[in-house]
Short mmCIF file of C-alpha atoms and ligand atoms in Angstrom, two decimals:
data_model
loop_
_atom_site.label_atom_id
_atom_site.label_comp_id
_atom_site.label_asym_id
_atom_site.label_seq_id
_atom_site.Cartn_x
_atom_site.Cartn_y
_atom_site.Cartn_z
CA UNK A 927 0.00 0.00 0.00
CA UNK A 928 1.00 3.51 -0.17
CA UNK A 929 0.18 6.64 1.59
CA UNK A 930 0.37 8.83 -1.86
CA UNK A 931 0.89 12.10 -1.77
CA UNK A 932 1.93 13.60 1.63
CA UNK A 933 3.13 16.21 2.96
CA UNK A 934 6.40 15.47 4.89
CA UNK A 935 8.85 17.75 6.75
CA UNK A 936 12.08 16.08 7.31
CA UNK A 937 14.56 17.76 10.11
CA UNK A 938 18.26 17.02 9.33
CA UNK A 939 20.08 16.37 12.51
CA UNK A 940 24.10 16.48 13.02
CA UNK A 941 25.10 12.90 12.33
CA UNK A 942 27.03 11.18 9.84
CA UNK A 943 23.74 9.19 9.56
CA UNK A 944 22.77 12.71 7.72
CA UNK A 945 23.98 11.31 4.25
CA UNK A 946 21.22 8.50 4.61
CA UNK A 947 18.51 11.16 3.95
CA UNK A 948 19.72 11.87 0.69
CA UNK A 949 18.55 7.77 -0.49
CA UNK A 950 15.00 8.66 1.64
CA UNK A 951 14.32 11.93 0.24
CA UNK A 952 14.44 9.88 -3.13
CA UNK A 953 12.30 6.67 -1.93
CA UNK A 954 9.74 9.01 -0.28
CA UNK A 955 9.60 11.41 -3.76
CA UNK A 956 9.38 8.06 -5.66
CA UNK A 957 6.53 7.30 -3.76
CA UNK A 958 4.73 10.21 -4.32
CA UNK A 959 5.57 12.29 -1.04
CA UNK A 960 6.49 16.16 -1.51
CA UNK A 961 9.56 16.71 1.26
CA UNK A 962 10.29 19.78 2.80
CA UNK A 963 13.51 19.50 4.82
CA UNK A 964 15.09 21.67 7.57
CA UNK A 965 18.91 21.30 8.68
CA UNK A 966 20.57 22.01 11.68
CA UNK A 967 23.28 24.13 11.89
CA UNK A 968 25.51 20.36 12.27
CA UNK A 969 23.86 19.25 9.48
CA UNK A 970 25.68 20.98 7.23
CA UNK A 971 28.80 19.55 8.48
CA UNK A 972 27.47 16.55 7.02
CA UNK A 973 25.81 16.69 3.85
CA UNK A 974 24.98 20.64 1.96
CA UNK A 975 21.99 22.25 1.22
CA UNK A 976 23.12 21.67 -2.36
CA UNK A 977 22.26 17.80 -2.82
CA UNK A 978 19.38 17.93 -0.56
CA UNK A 979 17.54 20.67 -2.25
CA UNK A 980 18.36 19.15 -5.53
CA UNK A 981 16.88 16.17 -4.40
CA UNK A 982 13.74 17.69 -2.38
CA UNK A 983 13.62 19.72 -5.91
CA UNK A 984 12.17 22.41 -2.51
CA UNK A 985 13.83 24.72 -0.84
CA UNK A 986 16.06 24.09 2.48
CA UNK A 987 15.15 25.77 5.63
CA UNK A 988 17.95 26.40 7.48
CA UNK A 989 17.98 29.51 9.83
CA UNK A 990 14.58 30.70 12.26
CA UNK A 991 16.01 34.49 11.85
CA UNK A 992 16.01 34.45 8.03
CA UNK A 993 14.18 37.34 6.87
CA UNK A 994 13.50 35.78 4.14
CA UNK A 995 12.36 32.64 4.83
CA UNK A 996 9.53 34.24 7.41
CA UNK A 997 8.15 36.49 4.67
CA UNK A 998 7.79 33.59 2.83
CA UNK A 999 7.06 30.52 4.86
CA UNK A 1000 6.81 31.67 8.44
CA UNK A 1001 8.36 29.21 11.28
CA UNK A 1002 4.73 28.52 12.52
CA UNK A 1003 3.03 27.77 8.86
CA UNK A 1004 6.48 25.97 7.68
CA UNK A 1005 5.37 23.55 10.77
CA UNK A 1006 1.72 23.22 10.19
CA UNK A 1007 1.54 22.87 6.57
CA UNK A 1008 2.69 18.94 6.53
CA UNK A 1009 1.25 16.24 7.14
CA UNK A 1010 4.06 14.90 9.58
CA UNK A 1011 7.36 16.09 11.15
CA UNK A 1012 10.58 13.38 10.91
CA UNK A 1013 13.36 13.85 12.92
CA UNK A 1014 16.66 12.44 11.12
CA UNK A 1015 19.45 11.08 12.35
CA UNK A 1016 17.92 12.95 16.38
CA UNK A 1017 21.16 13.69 17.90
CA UNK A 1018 21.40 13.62 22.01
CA UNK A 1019 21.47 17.55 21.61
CA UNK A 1020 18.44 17.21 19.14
CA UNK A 1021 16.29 15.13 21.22
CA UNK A 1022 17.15 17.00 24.71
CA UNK A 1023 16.36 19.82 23.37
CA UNK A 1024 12.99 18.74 22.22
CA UNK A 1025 12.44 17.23 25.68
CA UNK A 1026 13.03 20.20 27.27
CA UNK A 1027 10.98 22.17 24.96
CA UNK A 1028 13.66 24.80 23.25
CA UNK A 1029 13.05 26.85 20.68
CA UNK A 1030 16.41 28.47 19.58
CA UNK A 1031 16.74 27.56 16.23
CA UNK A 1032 13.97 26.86 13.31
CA UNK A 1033 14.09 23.40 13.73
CA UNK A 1034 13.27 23.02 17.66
CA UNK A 1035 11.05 26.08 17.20
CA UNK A 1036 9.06 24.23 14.36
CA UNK A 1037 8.86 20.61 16.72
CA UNK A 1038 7.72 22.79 19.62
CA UNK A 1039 5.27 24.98 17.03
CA UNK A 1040 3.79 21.97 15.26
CA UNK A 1041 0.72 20.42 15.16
CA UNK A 1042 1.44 17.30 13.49
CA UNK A 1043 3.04 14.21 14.63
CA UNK A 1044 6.66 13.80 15.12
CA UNK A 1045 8.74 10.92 14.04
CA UNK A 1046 12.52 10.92 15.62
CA UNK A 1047 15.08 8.03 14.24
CA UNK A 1048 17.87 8.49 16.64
CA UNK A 1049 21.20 7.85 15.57
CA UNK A 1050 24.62 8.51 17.79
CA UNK A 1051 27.54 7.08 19.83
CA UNK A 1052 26.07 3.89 21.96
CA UNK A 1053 27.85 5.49 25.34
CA UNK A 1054 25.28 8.48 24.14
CA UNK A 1055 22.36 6.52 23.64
CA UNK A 1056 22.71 4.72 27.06
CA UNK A 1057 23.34 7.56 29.02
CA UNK A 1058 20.92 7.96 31.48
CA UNK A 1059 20.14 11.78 30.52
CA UNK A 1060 19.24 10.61 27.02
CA UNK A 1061 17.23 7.40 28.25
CA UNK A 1062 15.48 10.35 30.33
CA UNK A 1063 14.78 12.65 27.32
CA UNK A 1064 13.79 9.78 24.90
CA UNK A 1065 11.08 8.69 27.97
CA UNK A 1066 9.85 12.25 27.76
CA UNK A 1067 9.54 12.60 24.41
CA UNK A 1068 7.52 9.41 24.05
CA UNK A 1069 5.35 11.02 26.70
CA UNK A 1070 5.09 13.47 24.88
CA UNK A 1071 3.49 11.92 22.03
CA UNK A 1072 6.42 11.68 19.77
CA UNK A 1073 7.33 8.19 17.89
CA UNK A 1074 11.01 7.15 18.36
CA UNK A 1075 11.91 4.35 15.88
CA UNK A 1076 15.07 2.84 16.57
CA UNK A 1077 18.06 3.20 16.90
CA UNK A 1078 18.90 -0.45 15.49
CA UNK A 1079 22.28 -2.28 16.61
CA UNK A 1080 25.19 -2.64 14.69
CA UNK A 1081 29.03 -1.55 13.95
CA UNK A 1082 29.45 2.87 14.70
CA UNK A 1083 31.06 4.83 12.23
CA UNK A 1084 34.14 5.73 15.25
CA UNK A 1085 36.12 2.48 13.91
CA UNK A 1086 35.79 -0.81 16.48
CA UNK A 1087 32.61 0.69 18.04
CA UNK A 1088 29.64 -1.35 17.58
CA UNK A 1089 26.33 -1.04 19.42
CA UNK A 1090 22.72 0.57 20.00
CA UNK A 1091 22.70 3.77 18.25
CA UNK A 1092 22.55 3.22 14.38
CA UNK A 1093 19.80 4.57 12.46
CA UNK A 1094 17.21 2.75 11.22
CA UNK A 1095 17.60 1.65 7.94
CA UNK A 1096 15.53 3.86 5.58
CA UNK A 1097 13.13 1.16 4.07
CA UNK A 1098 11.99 0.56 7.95
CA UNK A 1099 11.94 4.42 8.87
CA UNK A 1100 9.68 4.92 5.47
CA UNK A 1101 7.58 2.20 6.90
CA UNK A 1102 7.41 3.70 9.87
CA UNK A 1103 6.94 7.45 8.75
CA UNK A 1104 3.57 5.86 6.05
CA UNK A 1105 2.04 3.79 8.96
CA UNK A 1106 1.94 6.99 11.07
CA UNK A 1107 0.53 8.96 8.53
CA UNK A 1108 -2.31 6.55 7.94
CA UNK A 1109 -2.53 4.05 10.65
CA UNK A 1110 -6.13 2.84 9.40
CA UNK A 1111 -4.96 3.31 5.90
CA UNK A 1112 -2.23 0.52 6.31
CA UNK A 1113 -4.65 -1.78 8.51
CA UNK A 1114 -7.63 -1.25 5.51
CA UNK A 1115 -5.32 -2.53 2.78
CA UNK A 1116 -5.54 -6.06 5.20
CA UNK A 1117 -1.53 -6.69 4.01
CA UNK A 1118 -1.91 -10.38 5.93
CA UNK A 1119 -5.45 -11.22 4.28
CA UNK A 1120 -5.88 -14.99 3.33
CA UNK A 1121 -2.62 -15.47 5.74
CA UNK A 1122 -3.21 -17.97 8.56
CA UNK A 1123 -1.60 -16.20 11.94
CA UNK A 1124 -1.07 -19.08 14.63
CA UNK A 1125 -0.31 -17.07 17.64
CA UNK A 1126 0.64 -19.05 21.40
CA UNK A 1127 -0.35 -16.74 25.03
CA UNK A 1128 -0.68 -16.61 28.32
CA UNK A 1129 1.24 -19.16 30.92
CA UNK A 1130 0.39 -22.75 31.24
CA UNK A 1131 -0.54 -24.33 34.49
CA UNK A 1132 1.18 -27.95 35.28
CA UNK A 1133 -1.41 -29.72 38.36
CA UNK A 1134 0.33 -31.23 41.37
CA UNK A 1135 -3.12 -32.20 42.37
CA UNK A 1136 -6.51 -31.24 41.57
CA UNK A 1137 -6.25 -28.14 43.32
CA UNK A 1138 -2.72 -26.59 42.74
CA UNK A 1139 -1.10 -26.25 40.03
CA UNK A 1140 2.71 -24.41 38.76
CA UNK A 1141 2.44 -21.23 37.16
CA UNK A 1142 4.08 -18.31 36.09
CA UNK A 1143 3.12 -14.53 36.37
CA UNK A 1144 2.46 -14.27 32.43
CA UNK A 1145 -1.12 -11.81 31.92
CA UNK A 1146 -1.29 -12.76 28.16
CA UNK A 1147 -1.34 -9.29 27.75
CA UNK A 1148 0.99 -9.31 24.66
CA UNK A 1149 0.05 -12.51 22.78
CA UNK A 1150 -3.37 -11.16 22.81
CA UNK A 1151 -2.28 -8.06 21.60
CA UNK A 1152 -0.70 -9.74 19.03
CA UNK A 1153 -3.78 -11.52 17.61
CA UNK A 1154 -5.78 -8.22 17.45
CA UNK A 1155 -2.93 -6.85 15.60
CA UNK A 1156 -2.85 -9.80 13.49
CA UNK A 1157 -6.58 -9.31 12.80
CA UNK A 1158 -6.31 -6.54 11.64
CA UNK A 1159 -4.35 -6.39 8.82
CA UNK A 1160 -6.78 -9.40 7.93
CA UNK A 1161 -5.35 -12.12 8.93
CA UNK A 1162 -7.21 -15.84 10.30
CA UNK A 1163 -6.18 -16.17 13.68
CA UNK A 1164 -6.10 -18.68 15.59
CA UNK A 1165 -4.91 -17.90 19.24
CA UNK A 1166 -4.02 -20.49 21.78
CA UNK A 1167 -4.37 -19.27 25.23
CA UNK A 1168 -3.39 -21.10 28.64
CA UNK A 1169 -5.55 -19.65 31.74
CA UNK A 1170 -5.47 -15.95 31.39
CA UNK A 1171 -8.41 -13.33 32.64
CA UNK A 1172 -8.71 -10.69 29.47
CA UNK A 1173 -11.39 -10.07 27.49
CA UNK A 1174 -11.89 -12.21 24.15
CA UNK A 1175 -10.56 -10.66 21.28
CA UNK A 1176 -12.89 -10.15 18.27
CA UNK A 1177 -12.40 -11.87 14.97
CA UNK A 1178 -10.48 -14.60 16.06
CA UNK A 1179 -10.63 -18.56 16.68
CA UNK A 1180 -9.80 -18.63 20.42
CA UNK A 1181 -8.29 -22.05 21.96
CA UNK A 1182 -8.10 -22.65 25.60
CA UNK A 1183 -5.99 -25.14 26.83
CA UNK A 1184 -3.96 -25.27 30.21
CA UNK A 1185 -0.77 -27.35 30.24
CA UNK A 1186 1.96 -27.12 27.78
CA UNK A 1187 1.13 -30.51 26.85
CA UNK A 1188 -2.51 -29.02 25.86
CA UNK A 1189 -0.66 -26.26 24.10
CA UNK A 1190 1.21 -28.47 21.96
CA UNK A 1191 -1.79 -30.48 20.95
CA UNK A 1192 -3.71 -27.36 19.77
CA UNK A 1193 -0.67 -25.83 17.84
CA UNK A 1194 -0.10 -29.11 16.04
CA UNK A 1195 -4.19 -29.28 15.17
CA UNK A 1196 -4.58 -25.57 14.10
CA UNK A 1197 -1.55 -25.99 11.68
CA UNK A 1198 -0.12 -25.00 8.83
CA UNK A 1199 0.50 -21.63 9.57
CA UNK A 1200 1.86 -18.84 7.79
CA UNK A 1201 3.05 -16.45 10.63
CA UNK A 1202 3.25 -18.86 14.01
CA UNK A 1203 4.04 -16.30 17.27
CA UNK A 1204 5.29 -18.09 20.46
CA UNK A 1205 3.89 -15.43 22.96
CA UNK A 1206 3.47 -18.25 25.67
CA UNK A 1207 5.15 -18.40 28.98
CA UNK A 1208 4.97 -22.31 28.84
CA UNK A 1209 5.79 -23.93 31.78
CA UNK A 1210 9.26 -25.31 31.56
CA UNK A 1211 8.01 -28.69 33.82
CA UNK A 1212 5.40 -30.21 34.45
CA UNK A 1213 4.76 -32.74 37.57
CA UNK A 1214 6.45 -36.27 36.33
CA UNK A 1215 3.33 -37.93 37.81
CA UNK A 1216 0.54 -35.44 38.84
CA UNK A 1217 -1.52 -36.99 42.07
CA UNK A 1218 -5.70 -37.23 41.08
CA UNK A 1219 -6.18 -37.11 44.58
CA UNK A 1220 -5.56 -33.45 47.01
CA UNK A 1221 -1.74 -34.48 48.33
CA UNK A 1222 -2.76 -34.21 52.63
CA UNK A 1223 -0.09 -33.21 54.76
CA UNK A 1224 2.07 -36.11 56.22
CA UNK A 1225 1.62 -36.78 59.90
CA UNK A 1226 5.33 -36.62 60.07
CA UNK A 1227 5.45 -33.05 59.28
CA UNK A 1228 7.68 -33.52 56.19
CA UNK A 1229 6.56 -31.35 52.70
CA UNK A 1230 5.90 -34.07 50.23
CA UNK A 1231 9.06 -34.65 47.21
CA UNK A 1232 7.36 -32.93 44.05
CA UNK A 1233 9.91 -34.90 40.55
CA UNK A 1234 9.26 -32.86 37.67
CA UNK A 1235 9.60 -33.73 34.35
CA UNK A 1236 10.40 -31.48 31.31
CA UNK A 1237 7.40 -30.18 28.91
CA UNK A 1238 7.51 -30.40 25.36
CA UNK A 1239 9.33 -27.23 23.76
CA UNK A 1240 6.60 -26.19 21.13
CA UNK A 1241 8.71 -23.52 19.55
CA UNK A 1242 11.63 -25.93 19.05
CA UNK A 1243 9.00 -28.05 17.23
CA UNK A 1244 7.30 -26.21 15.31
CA UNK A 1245 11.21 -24.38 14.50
CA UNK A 1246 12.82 -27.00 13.83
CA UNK A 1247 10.15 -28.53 11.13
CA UNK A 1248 11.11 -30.16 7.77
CA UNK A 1249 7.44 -29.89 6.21
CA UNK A 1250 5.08 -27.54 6.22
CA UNK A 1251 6.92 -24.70 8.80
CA UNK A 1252 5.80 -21.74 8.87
CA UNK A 1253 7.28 -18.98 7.19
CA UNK A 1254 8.14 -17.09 9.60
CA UNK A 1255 8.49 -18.32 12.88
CA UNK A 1256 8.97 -15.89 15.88
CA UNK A 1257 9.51 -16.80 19.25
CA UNK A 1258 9.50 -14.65 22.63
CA UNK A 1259 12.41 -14.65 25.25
CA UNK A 1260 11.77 -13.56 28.49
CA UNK A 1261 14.84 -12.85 30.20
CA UNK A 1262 15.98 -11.08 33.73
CA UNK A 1263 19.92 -11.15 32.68
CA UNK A 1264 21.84 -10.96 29.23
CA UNK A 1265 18.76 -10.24 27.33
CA UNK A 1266 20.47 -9.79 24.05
CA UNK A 1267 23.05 -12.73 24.18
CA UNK A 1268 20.29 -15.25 25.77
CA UNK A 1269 17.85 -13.96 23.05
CA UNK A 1270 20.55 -15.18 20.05
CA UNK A 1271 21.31 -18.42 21.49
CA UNK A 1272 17.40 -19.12 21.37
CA UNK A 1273 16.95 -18.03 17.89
CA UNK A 1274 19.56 -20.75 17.06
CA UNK A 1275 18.73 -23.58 19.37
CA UNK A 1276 14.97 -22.99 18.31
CA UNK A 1277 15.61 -22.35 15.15
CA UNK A 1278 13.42 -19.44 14.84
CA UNK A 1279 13.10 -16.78 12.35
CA UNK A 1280 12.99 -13.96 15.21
CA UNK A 1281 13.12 -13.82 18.73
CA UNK A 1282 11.07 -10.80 20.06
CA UNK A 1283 13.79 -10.22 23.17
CA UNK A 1284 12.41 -8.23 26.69
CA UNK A 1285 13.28 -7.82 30.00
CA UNK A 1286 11.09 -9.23 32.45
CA UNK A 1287 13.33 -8.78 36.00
CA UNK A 1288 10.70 -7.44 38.78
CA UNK A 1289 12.05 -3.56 38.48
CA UNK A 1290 10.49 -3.83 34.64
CA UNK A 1291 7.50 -4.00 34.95
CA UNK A 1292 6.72 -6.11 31.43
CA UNK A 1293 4.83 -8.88 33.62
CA UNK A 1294 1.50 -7.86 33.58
CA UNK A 1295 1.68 -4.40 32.91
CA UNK A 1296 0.72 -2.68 29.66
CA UNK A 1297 3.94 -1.62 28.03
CA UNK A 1298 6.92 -3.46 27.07
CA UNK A 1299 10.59 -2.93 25.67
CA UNK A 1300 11.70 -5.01 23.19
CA UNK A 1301 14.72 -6.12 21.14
CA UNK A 1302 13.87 -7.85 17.22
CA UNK A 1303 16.63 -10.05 17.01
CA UNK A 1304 17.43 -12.24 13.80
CA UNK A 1305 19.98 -13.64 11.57
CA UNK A 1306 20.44 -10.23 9.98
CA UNK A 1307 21.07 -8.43 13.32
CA UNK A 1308 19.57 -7.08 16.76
CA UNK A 1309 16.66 -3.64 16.81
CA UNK A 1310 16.22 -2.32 19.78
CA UNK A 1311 12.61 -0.61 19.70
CA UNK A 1312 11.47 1.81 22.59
CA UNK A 1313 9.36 1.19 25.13
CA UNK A 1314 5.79 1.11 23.83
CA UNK A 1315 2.27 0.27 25.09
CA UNK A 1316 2.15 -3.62 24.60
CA UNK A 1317 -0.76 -2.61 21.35
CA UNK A 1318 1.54 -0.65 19.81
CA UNK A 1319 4.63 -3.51 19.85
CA UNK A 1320 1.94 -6.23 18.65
CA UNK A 1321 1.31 -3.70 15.76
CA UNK A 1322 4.43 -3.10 14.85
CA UNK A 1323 5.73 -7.01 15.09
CA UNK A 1324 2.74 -7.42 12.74
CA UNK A 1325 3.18 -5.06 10.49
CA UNK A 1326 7.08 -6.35 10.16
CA UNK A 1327 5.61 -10.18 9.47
CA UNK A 1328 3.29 -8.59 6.60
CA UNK A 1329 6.34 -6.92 4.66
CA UNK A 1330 7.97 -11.07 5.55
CA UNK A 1331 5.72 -12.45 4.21
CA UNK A 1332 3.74 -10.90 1.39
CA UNK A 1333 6.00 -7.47 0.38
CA UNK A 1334 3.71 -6.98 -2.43
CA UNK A 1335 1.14 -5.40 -0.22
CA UNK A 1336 2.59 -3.66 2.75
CA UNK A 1337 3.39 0.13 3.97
CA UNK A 1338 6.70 -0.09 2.45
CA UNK A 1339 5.50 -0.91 -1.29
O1 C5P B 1439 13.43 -21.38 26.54
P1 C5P B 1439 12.42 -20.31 26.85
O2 C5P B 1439 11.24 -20.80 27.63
O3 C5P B 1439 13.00 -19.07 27.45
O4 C5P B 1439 11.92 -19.86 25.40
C1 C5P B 1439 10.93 -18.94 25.22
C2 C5P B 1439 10.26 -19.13 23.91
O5 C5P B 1439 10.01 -20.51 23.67
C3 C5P B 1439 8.90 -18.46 23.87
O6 C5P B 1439 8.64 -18.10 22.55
C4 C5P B 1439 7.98 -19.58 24.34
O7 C5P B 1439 6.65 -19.37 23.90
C5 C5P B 1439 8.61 -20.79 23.68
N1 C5P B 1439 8.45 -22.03 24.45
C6 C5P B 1439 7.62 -23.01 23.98
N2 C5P B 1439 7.50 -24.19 24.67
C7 C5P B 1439 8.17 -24.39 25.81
C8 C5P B 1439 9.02 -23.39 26.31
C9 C5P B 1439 9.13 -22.21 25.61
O8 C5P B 1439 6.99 -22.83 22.93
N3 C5P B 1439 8.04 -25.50 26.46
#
């Protein structure tokens, strides 16, 4: 699908990342965008008014006290008259700046004059990027309202530095930009229709007796989130949910089951699958030999010997199949410790396509609230997305499997 023919203000930060606006100037002119761009003062250090004016075939705003530019575009129509505002490469200086709401040069007075949404696509030193001043500045801006996509992982342009802090590629930021422009737009062209999305939630409970059971603190939250997303872009859905208390979602072939073994069953029944999303917190074990009768306690005081026995690793399965697999298979990984590293050894002993990476240790919050953090780690690298309501990481996962799996008729056609 494409969003034809919008308006887009693109503000140039300071980065050596500059030089990849030149290629999306092009890509979003191709697809039928007009681009207006503004550059920072830095950005000229980086790539000249020159090459992006002949490219924007517009011309570039540089300076708020220009004379001329006021008479002719004023600072508060030059940020109303688009459709949205992108931020690239957002420098630390950029993006604190924005947080705290300056206005001393026409591009921070434009972000603080606009109207429109804002789009930011970090891109700077990883030591930057993790400082804690920045971490608090990207927070606010989310808060704010403002979409941060990115930055992705990979090698720095200071030689031997590799981390978070590389700018999105532009395919993914043009992705990004359309889908904010038209949210609806890009759900109505139903990119995943006659695609069967096999989606895994919630945790599993393994009985010791009749009457107690092991569990984990998964809400289902995300998985669920997940199928709605899958939905729609007009998918079939079939969701397979262990004990969770949420509402239903619409449109979708809902499967309750309880123990992984349950889970397992149902996944093999409801396949083939296109897209199949391990959102499940399956229980690792399972009692080796569950009683049918409520264990008492002994007269001798002493807790009874529980001998568990390992579940069946549905992901690994379904991963590791010859015939019929998915096409893309995506798995979760939960981790309190060495999120990234733990993350690539699953996507290898799982053989998954992706492995949607978060943080779950108790000061995150992830278990059971609404908003998550996650890392999209695959063969072709690691992208660290922001912090996001758990809706808004479901769409976004979804809208990635759509380009996967049928390109033809996604946001980034
Ligand atoms: O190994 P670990 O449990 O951390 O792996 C997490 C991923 O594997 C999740 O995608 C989860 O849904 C899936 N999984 C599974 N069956 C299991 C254990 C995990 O499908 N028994």
């Amino acid at each position: 699908m494409t969003t034809k023919g919008k308006r887009i203000l693109l503000i140039i930060g300071g980065g050596i990342a500059a030089y990849k606006c030149l290629d999306m100037i092009r890509r979003l002119r191709e697809r039928g965008h007009t681009v207006r761009t503004i550059m920072t003062k830095a950005a000229h250090e980086f790539v000249t008014p020159l090459s992006v004016g002949a490219l924007t075939n517009e011309r570039v705003f540089t300076d708020l006290f220009n004379l001329d530019d006021e008479r002719e575009i004023g600072h508060i129509r030059l940020a109303r008259d688009t459709d949205v505002v992108v931020v690239a490469p957002a420098t630390a200086d950029l993006i604190a700046k924005m947080a705290g709401g300056h206005a001393n040069d026409l591009a921070t007075a434009v972000l603080l004059a606009t109207d429109k949404p804002i789009v930011v696509a970090p891109a700077m030193n990883p030591s930057m990027w993790q400082h804690p001043a920045t971490q608090r500045n990207v927070a606010q801006i989310q808060n704010d309202g403002v979409e941060v996509v990115g930055p992705g992982i990979g090698e720095m342009a200071e030689r031997g530095e590799a981390g978070v802090g590389r700018l999105v590629e532009v395919p993914e930021l043009i992705a990004a930009i359309e889908q904010r422009l038209n949210p609806t737009k890009y759900e109505s062209a139903k990119p995943l229709a006659g695609k069967h999305v096999l989606i895994t939630s919630g945790p599993t409970h393994e009985p010791i007796d009749p009457v107690r059971y092991l569990a984990n603190r998964s809400s289902g939250k995300q998985g669920h989130e997940i199928a709605a997303a899958a939905h729609r872009l007009g998918a079939r859905v079939t969701l397979i949910s262990g004990p969770v208390s949420l509402p239903e979602p619409n449109g979708i072939n809902l499967v309750r089951v309880v123990t992984a073994a349950e889970m397992l069953e149902a996944v093999q029944q409801a396949m083939p699958a296109d897209i199949a999303v391990f959102a499940a917190a399956v229980a690792d074990w399972k009692l080796a030999k569950p009683k049918s009768e409520k264990i008492k306690k002994s007269s001798s005081g002493e807790p009874p010997a529980l001998k568990l026995a390992e579940n069946p690793d549905i992901l690994k399965l379904i991963g590791h199949l010859t015939k019929a697999r998915p096409t893309l298979v995506i798995g979760f990984a939960a981790e309190t410790e060495d999120v990234i590293a733990n993350a690539r050894k699953k996507l290898k002993s799982k053989a998954a396509d992706w492995i949607v990476a978060n943080d779950v240790s108790p000061e995150s919050g992830v278990m059971g609230g609404d908003r998550n953090t996650v890392h999209l780690v695959s063969r072709a690298g690691v992208e660290s997305w922001p912090e996001m309501h758990k809706s808004e990481v479901a769409a976004q996962l979804m809208a990635r499997a759509a380009e996967t799996v049928s390109p033809r008729r996604t946001a980034a056609e």
